[in-house]
Amino acid sequence: MLKIENLTKTFDPGTVNEKKVINRLNLQISAGDFITVIGGNGAGKSTMLNLICGVYPADGGKIILAGNEIQDMPEYKRAKDFGRVFQDPLMGTAANMQLAENLALAFRRGKRRGLSWGILEEERELYRKRLATFGLGLEDRLNDKIGLLSGGQRQAVTLLMATLKTPKLLLLDEHTAALDPNTAEIVLNLTDQIISEQNLTALMVTHNMQAAIDHGNRLIMMDKGNIIYDVRGPEKQKLKVEDLLRLFQELSVGGSVSDSMLG
Amino acid sequence: MQFLLAVEGAVAQGLLWSILALGSYLTFRLLNFTDMTVDGSFTTGACVTAVCIANGIPPALALLVSLVAGSFAGAITGFLHNKLEIPEVLAGILTQISLYSINLRIMGRANQQLLQYDTIFKQLKNLLAGIGLELSSDRVAILIGLVFVTIVIVVLYWFFGTEIGSIIRATGNNEAMVRALGQNTQNTKFIALIIANSCIALAGSLVGMYQGAADVGMGAGAIVIGLASIVIGEVILRRVIAFGSKMVAVVIGSIIYRIIVALVLQLGLSTNDLKLITAIIVALALFLPNAVSKHNAKKARELAARENSDA
């Protein structure tokens, strides 16, 4: 479904800060995969996601989505195929606009926007229904400005926005990292619920190794801009956090477990 | 009595200038884009209208031509910012300064009188006189101002409720989100700049006709007047949140600004002092809300401290 070939990205090339964040990375994602991504700080997890959806261009390599090379397309053109949820709850929504307006913007992701009304009455009913399945009481707050919602609620809304129009690939960039453990759990469960209901293909970056084991059907570990471990199915289910830490020590180039690995 | 007449004039001016303030509101507040084109596009509106009218083009058509000219001014700033990647403030300043020369070229001289020609103000005044309704020039201007302000607000309200309008509002909130939702933010900014500067040129056209002259220097400081109207409106109508009401607040702000100016002139200050006074009004309007909230926070702290010591 999505194939990454020899992807390379260097930040600040030719300066003292030069950093090869992604180094000839290869990855093949099949339809229906729910992949969790772990790795230390600077391993290139977020950069990989940002390269896939085109926040910045890759230096080299190919990104092939459903047979089409997309690595040279601008971000806004790729957006029709990707649903995204960011680490910062402020990043996924427009604070000064109503909840319903935000959803209506997302409902038209990748569509040519014209002069018809920005939100139709029947859409409100759809949004109310979808929000009601979250069990967070958001269905009664359609007319509230997003800025009035809590971080967890905003992430739940962003999650709905990312999947309202079914994406080919859902990209979750540590979307629960900024939330308290309770809320993070709620949002993670919502994530599971949405992915299984819509049978989505997803890539989820997380610092929480237990969550990486508990969720999804495949796990990849990244280090120094490349994938050092890739496991799926029953073998993944048997993993324990200690196994991951040991594996990381064995496989990573530096060999030491950074604090950030201990979620 | 003399002051009441001055107030009438102030209301008329406030209404006509409020269209400029509405244009600035779109870029400064809705799009979060510091657009400095204003001084230039306002003057362009007046100059184009003056030249059109002096060449026998009907005033109503001259208004439309000015509006289109303003849209070009906005497009240039958009082009400089989007395609040449010039920072937004500088892009606007470059357009503004180049418009000074362009406006001189348009008129062929520094100013153009309209006193001997028909304007929509004179036309309406004569029309009303024809049916036995004798109105002062200021009252006619208030009437025309009300009509145009209403049209502009209705059109903007409609446009910013559409799919395109909604995504433009979102661009001012969160550009990264807009791109993630598949919209080119360069296009949304471009469209907003065009609409804003069309409004501003429309205001220039109306003000030029009302004053009976266009002058290449008439736009100097227009941007600050627009900002003054926006912040006065926001300070006075602090609780409104709906888009339509916020636009009405801008119009009210513009009228209040003109009344303040009229008052100050009545007190004996000269028109030469106006720019200084405007700057002081803006500074005060921006400072006061902060001062009030700081004062309230201090009072709340004192109250909490007293309750603590009581307990």
XYZ file of C-alpha atoms in Angstrom:
574
model
C 0.000 0.000 0.000
C 2.748 2.420 1.001
C 6.333 1.701 0.082
C 9.338 3.734 1.177
C 12.581 3.178 -0.727
C 15.992 4.493 0.293
C 14.505 7.573 1.902
C 17.097 10.106 3.078
C 16.836 13.400 4.909
C 19.586 15.569 6.350
C 18.835 18.676 8.394
C 21.136 21.706 8.143
C 23.435 20.112 5.547
C 26.907 21.611 5.277
C 26.792 23.227 8.715
C 28.149 22.174 12.090
C 24.594 21.187 12.995
C 24.346 18.771 10.060
C 22.266 15.777 11.094
C 21.326 12.794 8.994
C 17.868 12.164 10.453
C 16.689 9.576 7.955
C 19.313 7.345 6.421
C 18.368 5.167 3.421
C 15.194 4.002 5.079
C 13.073 1.239 3.577
C 9.611 0.284 4.739
C 6.654 -1.501 3.224
C 3.213 -1.044 4.726
C 0.374 -3.366 3.743
C -3.273 -2.371 3.749
C -4.774 -2.948 7.180
C -1.449 -2.718 9.024
C -1.543 -0.869 12.329
C 2.126 -0.230 13.012
C 3.494 1.210 16.220
C 6.827 3.013 15.962
C 9.269 3.334 18.850
C 12.800 4.638 19.172
C 14.928 7.112 21.102
C 14.929 10.857 20.669
C 16.330 11.794 17.284
C 15.767 8.316 15.856
C 13.779 9.878 13.024
C 10.264 8.708 13.918
C 8.491 12.041 13.529
C 10.685 12.977 10.583
C 9.624 9.799 8.797
C 5.957 10.730 9.299
C 6.582 14.300 8.184
C 8.378 13.080 5.056
C 5.500 10.758 4.221
C 2.940 13.555 4.326
C 5.295 16.154 2.846
C 5.795 18.703 5.636
C 9.274 18.996 4.161
C 10.754 17.365 1.057
C 13.033 14.331 1.177
C 16.634 14.652 -0.048
C 16.470 11.337 -1.826
C 14.514 8.120 -2.171
C 10.960 7.326 -3.098
C 7.623 7.272 -1.348
C 5.117 5.213 -3.289
C 1.470 5.309 -2.292
C -0.837 2.861 -4.066
C 1.544 2.719 -7.022
C 2.092 6.475 -7.322
C 5.306 8.220 -6.442
C 4.381 11.072 -4.147
C 7.728 12.278 -2.803
C 7.691 15.382 -5.008
C 4.083 16.394 -4.361
C 3.426 19.399 -2.100
C 1.983 18.685 1.325
C -1.495 19.996 0.573
C -1.850 17.750 -2.465
C -0.867 14.625 -0.544
C -3.277 15.482 2.239
C -6.259 13.823 0.561
C -4.742 10.423 1.348
C -3.457 11.059 4.862
C -5.182 11.652 8.166
C -2.894 13.215 10.754
C -2.912 13.701 14.502
C -0.077 15.670 16.058
C 1.659 15.560 19.422
C 0.572 19.095 20.294
C -3.211 19.169 20.817
C -3.212 22.789 19.563
C -1.862 21.790 16.164
C -4.745 19.757 14.847
C -7.597 22.188 15.283
C -8.520 25.841 14.687
C -9.040 27.307 18.154
C -11.232 30.262 17.178
C -13.658 28.169 15.182
C -16.543 26.040 16.379
C -16.223 22.310 16.873
C -18.690 21.694 14.042
C -16.812 24.108 11.761
C -13.548 22.276 12.403
C -15.159 18.955 11.541
C -16.685 20.463 8.403
C -13.228 21.645 7.310
C -11.897 18.115 7.791
C -14.916 16.556 6.075
C -13.747 18.359 2.933
C -10.125 17.231 3.164
C -8.653 16.909 -0.304
C -11.848 18.155 -1.939
C -11.909 21.288 -4.060
C -13.460 23.959 -1.873
C -16.045 26.139 -3.546
C -18.660 28.723 -2.769
C -21.262 26.402 -1.320
C -21.974 26.822 2.373
C -19.143 25.664 4.621
C -21.295 23.403 6.769
C -24.611 21.776 5.907
C -27.382 20.914 8.368
C -27.250 17.176 7.714
C -23.525 17.188 8.460
C -24.225 18.352 11.993
C -26.293 15.220 12.558
C -23.426 13.058 11.282
C -20.931 14.829 13.537
C -23.224 14.523 16.535
C -23.555 10.773 15.950
C -19.837 10.221 15.502
C -18.946 12.279 18.568
C -21.543 10.449 20.643
C -19.691 7.153 20.082
C -16.693 8.699 21.887
C -18.617 8.952 25.152
C -16.950 12.267 26.026
C -20.068 14.452 25.844
C -18.631 16.303 22.856
C -21.830 15.801 20.853
C -23.462 18.577 22.901
C -20.660 21.032 22.223
C -20.838 21.325 18.427
C -21.250 25.105 18.630
C -18.472 25.685 21.152
C -15.180 27.164 20.027
C -12.470 24.500 19.998
C -10.313 26.708 22.209
C -12.715 25.991 25.083
C -11.993 22.238 24.990
C -9.319 20.452 27.017
C -6.221 18.947 25.425
C -7.660 15.441 25.526
C -10.928 16.547 24.003
C -9.045 18.388 21.280
C -7.032 15.260 20.482
C -10.255 13.242 20.286
C -11.670 15.844 17.888
C -8.464 15.823 15.822
C -8.689 12.041 15.649
C -12.219 12.293 14.304
C -11.114 15.013 11.887
C -8.308 12.801 10.595
C -10.683 9.919 9.916
C -13.946 11.664 9.001
C -12.967 11.259 5.388
C -11.399 7.800 5.394
C -7.656 8.228 4.832
C -5.487 5.714 2.981
C -3.050 6.028 5.871
C -3.540 7.425 9.359
C -0.416 9.044 10.823
C -0.346 9.460 14.598
C 2.681 11.373 15.865
C 2.882 10.750 19.618
C -0.682 11.959 19.794
C -1.080 11.035 23.465
C 2.325 12.245 24.705
C 1.020 15.620 25.901
C -1.932 14.133 27.804
C -2.230 12.898 31.379
C -2.111 9.069 31.689
C -5.887 8.734 32.107
C -6.764 10.881 29.128
C -3.986 9.253 27.100
C -5.628 5.883 27.777
C -9.022 7.181 26.643
C -7.577 8.633 23.434
C -5.607 5.433 22.743
C -8.749 3.349 23.123
C -10.599 5.719 20.805
C -7.777 5.280 18.340
C -8.182 1.505 18.467
C -11.939 1.828 18.107
C -11.735 4.062 15.042
C -8.998 2.054 13.347
C -10.837 -1.235 13.743
C -14.273 0.182 12.852
C -13.025 1.729 9.623
C -10.404 -0.934 8.990
C -7.708 1.732 8.625
C -4.025 1.436 7.891
C -2.125 3.347 10.551
C 1.329 4.370 11.686
C 1.551 5.370 15.354
C 4.662 6.869 16.903
C 4.802 6.480 20.664
C 7.209 6.761 23.563
C 5.089 4.394 25.603
C 6.502 0.913 24.967
C 3.659 -0.856 26.683
C 1.226 0.945 24.385
C 3.414 0.031 21.416
C 3.059 -3.626 22.381
C -0.631 -3.505 23.287
C -1.820 -1.709 20.181
C -1.524 -2.596 16.528
C -0.398 -5.729 14.687
C 3.162 -4.714 13.909
C 5.936 -2.883 15.719
C 9.017 -1.199 14.335
C 11.948 0.172 16.284
C 13.983 3.008 14.814
C 17.492 4.205 15.529
C 19.697 6.770 13.734
C 17.245 7.198 10.905
C 16.680 3.579 10.122
C 14.567 0.614 11.172
C 16.482 -1.777 13.392
C 13.678 -4.120 14.388
C 10.403 -5.082 12.740
C 8.034 -7.586 14.284
C 4.420 -8.560 13.681
C 1.610 -10.896 14.628
C 1.893 -13.397 17.493
C 5.594 -12.729 17.932
C 4.796 -9.081 18.654
C 2.040 -9.980 21.073
C 4.462 -12.032 23.177
C 6.833 -9.099 23.603
C 7.402 -7.480 26.954
C 8.844 -4.057 27.689
C 12.041 -5.686 28.979
C 12.429 -7.520 25.664
C 12.211 -4.255 23.800
C 14.789 -2.596 26.038
C 17.152 -5.531 25.604
C 16.611 -5.552 21.857
C 17.272 -1.865 21.680
C 20.543 -2.294 23.546
C 21.635 -5.083 21.230
C 20.576 -3.508 17.973
C 21.106 0.220 18.328
C 24.320 1.727 17.053
C 25.200 3.514 20.264
C 24.124 0.560 22.336
C 22.805 2.488 25.313
C 19.180 2.952 26.239
C 18.314 6.600 26.344
C 15.942 7.914 28.983
C 13.387 8.695 26.330
C 13.036 4.988 25.558
C 11.665 4.367 29.028
C 8.046 5.336 28.526
C -25.668 72.913 17.370
C -22.327 73.266 15.697
C -21.121 70.152 17.482
C -24.199 68.200 16.416
C -23.412 69.061 12.818
C -19.865 67.930 13.428
C -21.204 64.636 14.789
C -23.270 64.133 11.652
C -20.161 64.635 9.573
C -18.268 62.276 11.874
C -20.879 59.544 11.475
C -20.766 59.940 7.705
C -16.963 59.736 7.666
C -17.008 56.870 10.152
C -19.340 54.823 7.968
C -17.358 55.424 4.784
C -14.000 54.735 6.446
C -15.383 51.674 8.214
C -15.219 49.789 4.913
C -11.449 50.271 5.038
C -11.470 49.089 8.647
C -13.435 45.994 7.605
C -10.815 45.234 4.961
C -8.038 45.589 7.511
C -10.007 43.444 9.931
C -9.990 40.605 7.380
C -6.223 40.554 7.064
C -5.127 41.611 10.555
C -7.590 39.620 12.585
C -9.133 36.892 10.458
C -6.045 35.951 8.468
C -3.540 37.074 11.115
C -1.580 38.761 8.328
C -0.048 42.201 8.912
C -1.003 43.779 5.604
C 0.674 47.154 5.074
C -0.743 47.590 1.560
C -3.666 49.608 2.991
C -2.311 53.169 2.647
C -1.570 52.518 -1.014
C -4.694 50.606 -2.013
C -6.952 53.160 -0.295
C -5.384 55.966 -2.327
C -5.538 53.864 -5.489
C -9.284 53.524 -4.969
C -9.703 57.310 -4.755
C -7.339 58.069 -7.644
C -8.915 55.577 -10.019
C -12.366 56.907 -9.191
C -11.264 60.518 -9.707
C -9.699 59.782 -13.082
C -12.710 57.745 -14.199
C -15.160 60.452 -13.199
C -13.062 63.223 -14.728
C -13.107 61.233 -17.969
C -16.876 60.969 -18.004
C -17.298 57.441 -16.678
C -20.455 57.132 -14.503
C -19.595 57.301 -10.778
C -21.173 53.921 -10.010
C -18.985 52.293 -12.639
C -15.969 54.203 -11.301
C -16.610 52.551 -7.930
C -16.426 49.112 -9.516
C -13.255 49.935 -11.454
C -11.648 51.137 -8.191
C -12.621 47.916 -6.489
C -10.897 45.903 -9.208
C -7.822 48.148 -8.959
C -7.720 47.444 -5.225
C -7.888 43.718 -5.863
C -4.767 44.035 -8.035
C -2.974 45.831 -5.207
C -3.824 42.930 -2.879
C -2.716 40.451 -5.528
C 0.692 42.130 -5.803
C 1.277 41.866 -2.062
C 0.146 38.234 -2.228
C 2.524 37.558 -5.104
C 5.481 39.183 -3.313
C 4.781 37.174 -0.178
C 3.849 33.817 -1.721
C 6.031 33.534 -4.773
C 9.034 35.722 -3.911
C 8.819 34.684 -0.245
C 9.166 38.215 1.058
C 8.030 38.571 4.689
C 4.419 39.758 4.919
C 5.075 43.193 6.431
C 7.758 44.025 3.880
C 5.675 42.672 0.997
C 2.887 45.075 1.959
C 5.256 48.000 2.388
C 6.800 47.366 -1.032
C 3.370 47.365 -2.660
C 2.363 50.452 -0.729
C 5.423 52.434 -1.755
C 5.186 51.355 -5.379
C 1.515 52.337 -5.403
C 2.543 55.901 -4.571
C 4.247 56.165 -7.963
C 1.510 54.192 -9.674
C -1.171 56.467 -8.221
C 0.687 59.509 -9.517
C 0.838 57.843 -12.931
C -2.872 57.061 -12.804
C -3.818 60.672 -12.089
C -0.952 62.261 -13.981
C -0.632 64.759 -11.113
C -0.753 64.929 -7.352
C -4.471 65.607 -7.007
C -7.728 65.706 -8.915
C -10.702 67.848 -7.985
C -14.187 66.411 -8.440
C -16.231 69.440 -7.418
C -17.477 70.190 -10.940
C -18.363 66.530 -11.617
C -21.200 64.288 -10.528
C -20.525 61.757 -7.784
C -22.902 59.177 -6.332
C -23.343 61.547 -3.381
C -24.481 64.435 -5.604
C -26.565 62.094 -7.718
C -28.451 60.748 -4.695
C -28.832 64.222 -3.229
C -30.361 65.508 -6.473
C -32.525 62.404 -6.789
C -33.925 62.860 -3.289
C -34.400 66.598 -3.883
C -36.357 65.689 -6.994
C -38.915 63.810 -4.883
C -39.080 66.697 -2.425
C -36.603 65.345 0.139
C -33.952 67.963 0.882
C -31.080 66.364 2.827
C -27.776 67.857 3.881
C -24.670 66.436 2.216
C -23.676 64.689 5.431
C -27.055 62.971 5.734
C -26.839 61.785 2.143
C -23.371 60.470 2.929
C -24.714 58.646 5.993
C -27.379 57.050 3.809
C -24.863 55.937 1.197
C -22.448 54.814 3.892
C -25.140 52.671 5.513
C -26.055 51.061 2.207
C -22.459 50.205 1.307
C -21.513 49.051 4.791
C -24.561 46.761 4.812
C -23.723 45.331 1.396
C -20.072 44.759 2.356
C -20.981 43.086 5.665
C -23.605 40.841 4.058
C -21.253 39.790 1.257
C -18.351 39.150 3.655
C -20.611 37.265 6.049
C -21.773 35.053 3.222
C -18.302 34.542 1.757
C -16.636 33.639 5.029
C -19.359 31.078 5.680
C -18.627 29.235 2.431
C -16.143 26.387 2.082
C -13.436 28.701 0.771
C -14.204 31.374 3.358
C -14.087 28.837 6.194
C -10.692 27.550 5.161
C -9.407 31.147 4.957
C -10.540 31.719 8.546
C -8.819 28.474 9.519
C -5.613 29.687 7.825
C -5.504 32.597 10.273
C -5.889 30.130 13.124
C -3.612 27.300 12.174
C -1.753 27.114 8.876
C -0.276 23.675 9.511
C -3.759 22.256 10.009
C -5.032 23.825 6.801
C -2.237 22.208 4.789
C -2.899 18.897 6.516
C -6.510 19.260 5.361
C -5.400 19.540 1.773
C -5.573 23.264 1.147
C -2.786 25.386 -0.301
C -2.340 28.176 2.272
C -0.731 30.406 -0.352
C -4.033 30.447 -2.211
C -6.098 31.220 0.877
C -3.845 34.166 1.764
C -3.926 35.382 -1.817
C -7.725 35.371 -1.922
C -8.008 37.111 1.456
C -5.548 39.843 0.415
C -7.503 40.447 -2.773
C -10.827 40.725 -0.952
C -9.417 42.928 1.820
C -7.786 45.375 -0.575
C -10.890 45.478 -2.767
C -12.820 46.658 0.295
C -10.098 49.174 1.094
C -10.077 50.602 -2.436
C -13.860 50.775 -2.326
C -13.544 52.854 0.831
C -10.977 55.066 -0.915
C -13.323 55.562 -3.837
C -16.235 56.548 -1.572
C -14.127 58.853 0.604
C -12.666 60.514 -2.490
C -16.122 61.213 -3.901
C -17.373 62.412 -0.510
C -14.443 64.810 -0.124
C -14.736 65.913 -3.725
C -11.069 65.256 -4.456
C -8.407 62.591 -4.666
C -4.876 63.249 -3.485
C -1.832 60.963 -3.617
C -1.172 61.735 0.037
C -4.675 60.988 1.299
C -3.872 57.405 2.328
C -1.021 58.269 4.681
C -1.816 56.709 8.024
C -4.976 54.999 6.740
C -3.739 51.714 8.149
C -3.569 53.200 11.645
C -7.083 54.598 11.298
C -8.283 51.132 10.312
C -6.524 49.611 13.312
C -7.937 52.307 15.595
C -11.460 51.405 14.449
C -10.821 47.686 15.009
C -9.410 48.075 18.513
C -12.004 50.654 19.605
C -14.732 48.293 18.416
C -13.115 45.409 20.262
C -12.703 47.369 23.466
C -16.286 48.632 23.466
C -17.940 45.403 22.355
C -15.705 42.954 24.174
C -18.169 40.133 24.556
C -19.237 39.619 20.956
C -17.795 36.507 19.351
C -19.919 35.920 16.235
C -18.300 37.028 12.982
C -21.214 39.241 11.924
C -21.308 41.071 15.259
C -17.557 41.538 15.159
C -17.857 43.285 11.807
C -20.589 45.527 13.232
C -18.247 46.274 16.142
C -15.591 47.413 13.650
C -18.103 49.797 12.044
C -19.127 51.171 15.437
C -15.434 51.541 16.297
C -14.875 53.504 13.113
C -17.763 55.878 13.906
C -16.596 56.376 17.488
C -13.102 57.116 16.231
C -14.486 59.876 14.006
C -16.559 61.300 16.855
C -13.477 61.387 19.077
C -11.625 63.188 16.283
C -14.497 65.681 15.903
C -14.452 66.309 19.646
C -10.732 66.892 19.665
C -11.015 69.327 16.757
C -13.813 71.156 18.601
C -11.434 71.532 21.518
C -9.241 73.632 19.277
C -6.579 71.237 18.038
C -5.724 71.468 14.350
C -6.106 68.781 11.682
C -2.308 68.639 11.600
C -2.417 67.052 15.058
C -4.731 64.264 13.900
C -2.067 61.653 13.192
C -0.602 62.095 16.662
C -4.059 61.882 18.206
C -4.843 58.733 16.230
C -1.643 57.092 17.422
C -2.525 57.996 21.012
C -6.042 56.575 20.611
C -4.672 53.279 19.265
C -2.062 53.078 22.009
C -4.710 53.734 24.666
C -7.202 51.295 23.170
C -4.541 48.580 23.125
C -3.246 49.428 26.595
C -6.529 49.813 28.490
C -7.833 46.210 28.235
C -4.457 44.907 29.470
C -4.418 47.400 32.323
C -7.964 46.462 33.331
C -7.285 42.725 33.349
C -4.047 43.246 35.315
C -5.931 45.366 37.803
C -8.629 42.696 38.127
C -6.046 39.945 38.611
C -4.417 42.026 41.345
C -7.746 42.546 43.085
C -8.481 38.809 42.886
C -5.086 38.042 44.437
C -5.691 40.537 47.248
C -9.115 39.044 47.884
C -7.689 35.520 47.996
C -4.913 36.652 50.335
C -7.456 38.287 52.661
C -9.628 35.159 52.694
C -6.573 33.072 53.489
C -5.570 35.274 56.393
C -9.171 35.293 57.685
C -9.195 31.515 57.697
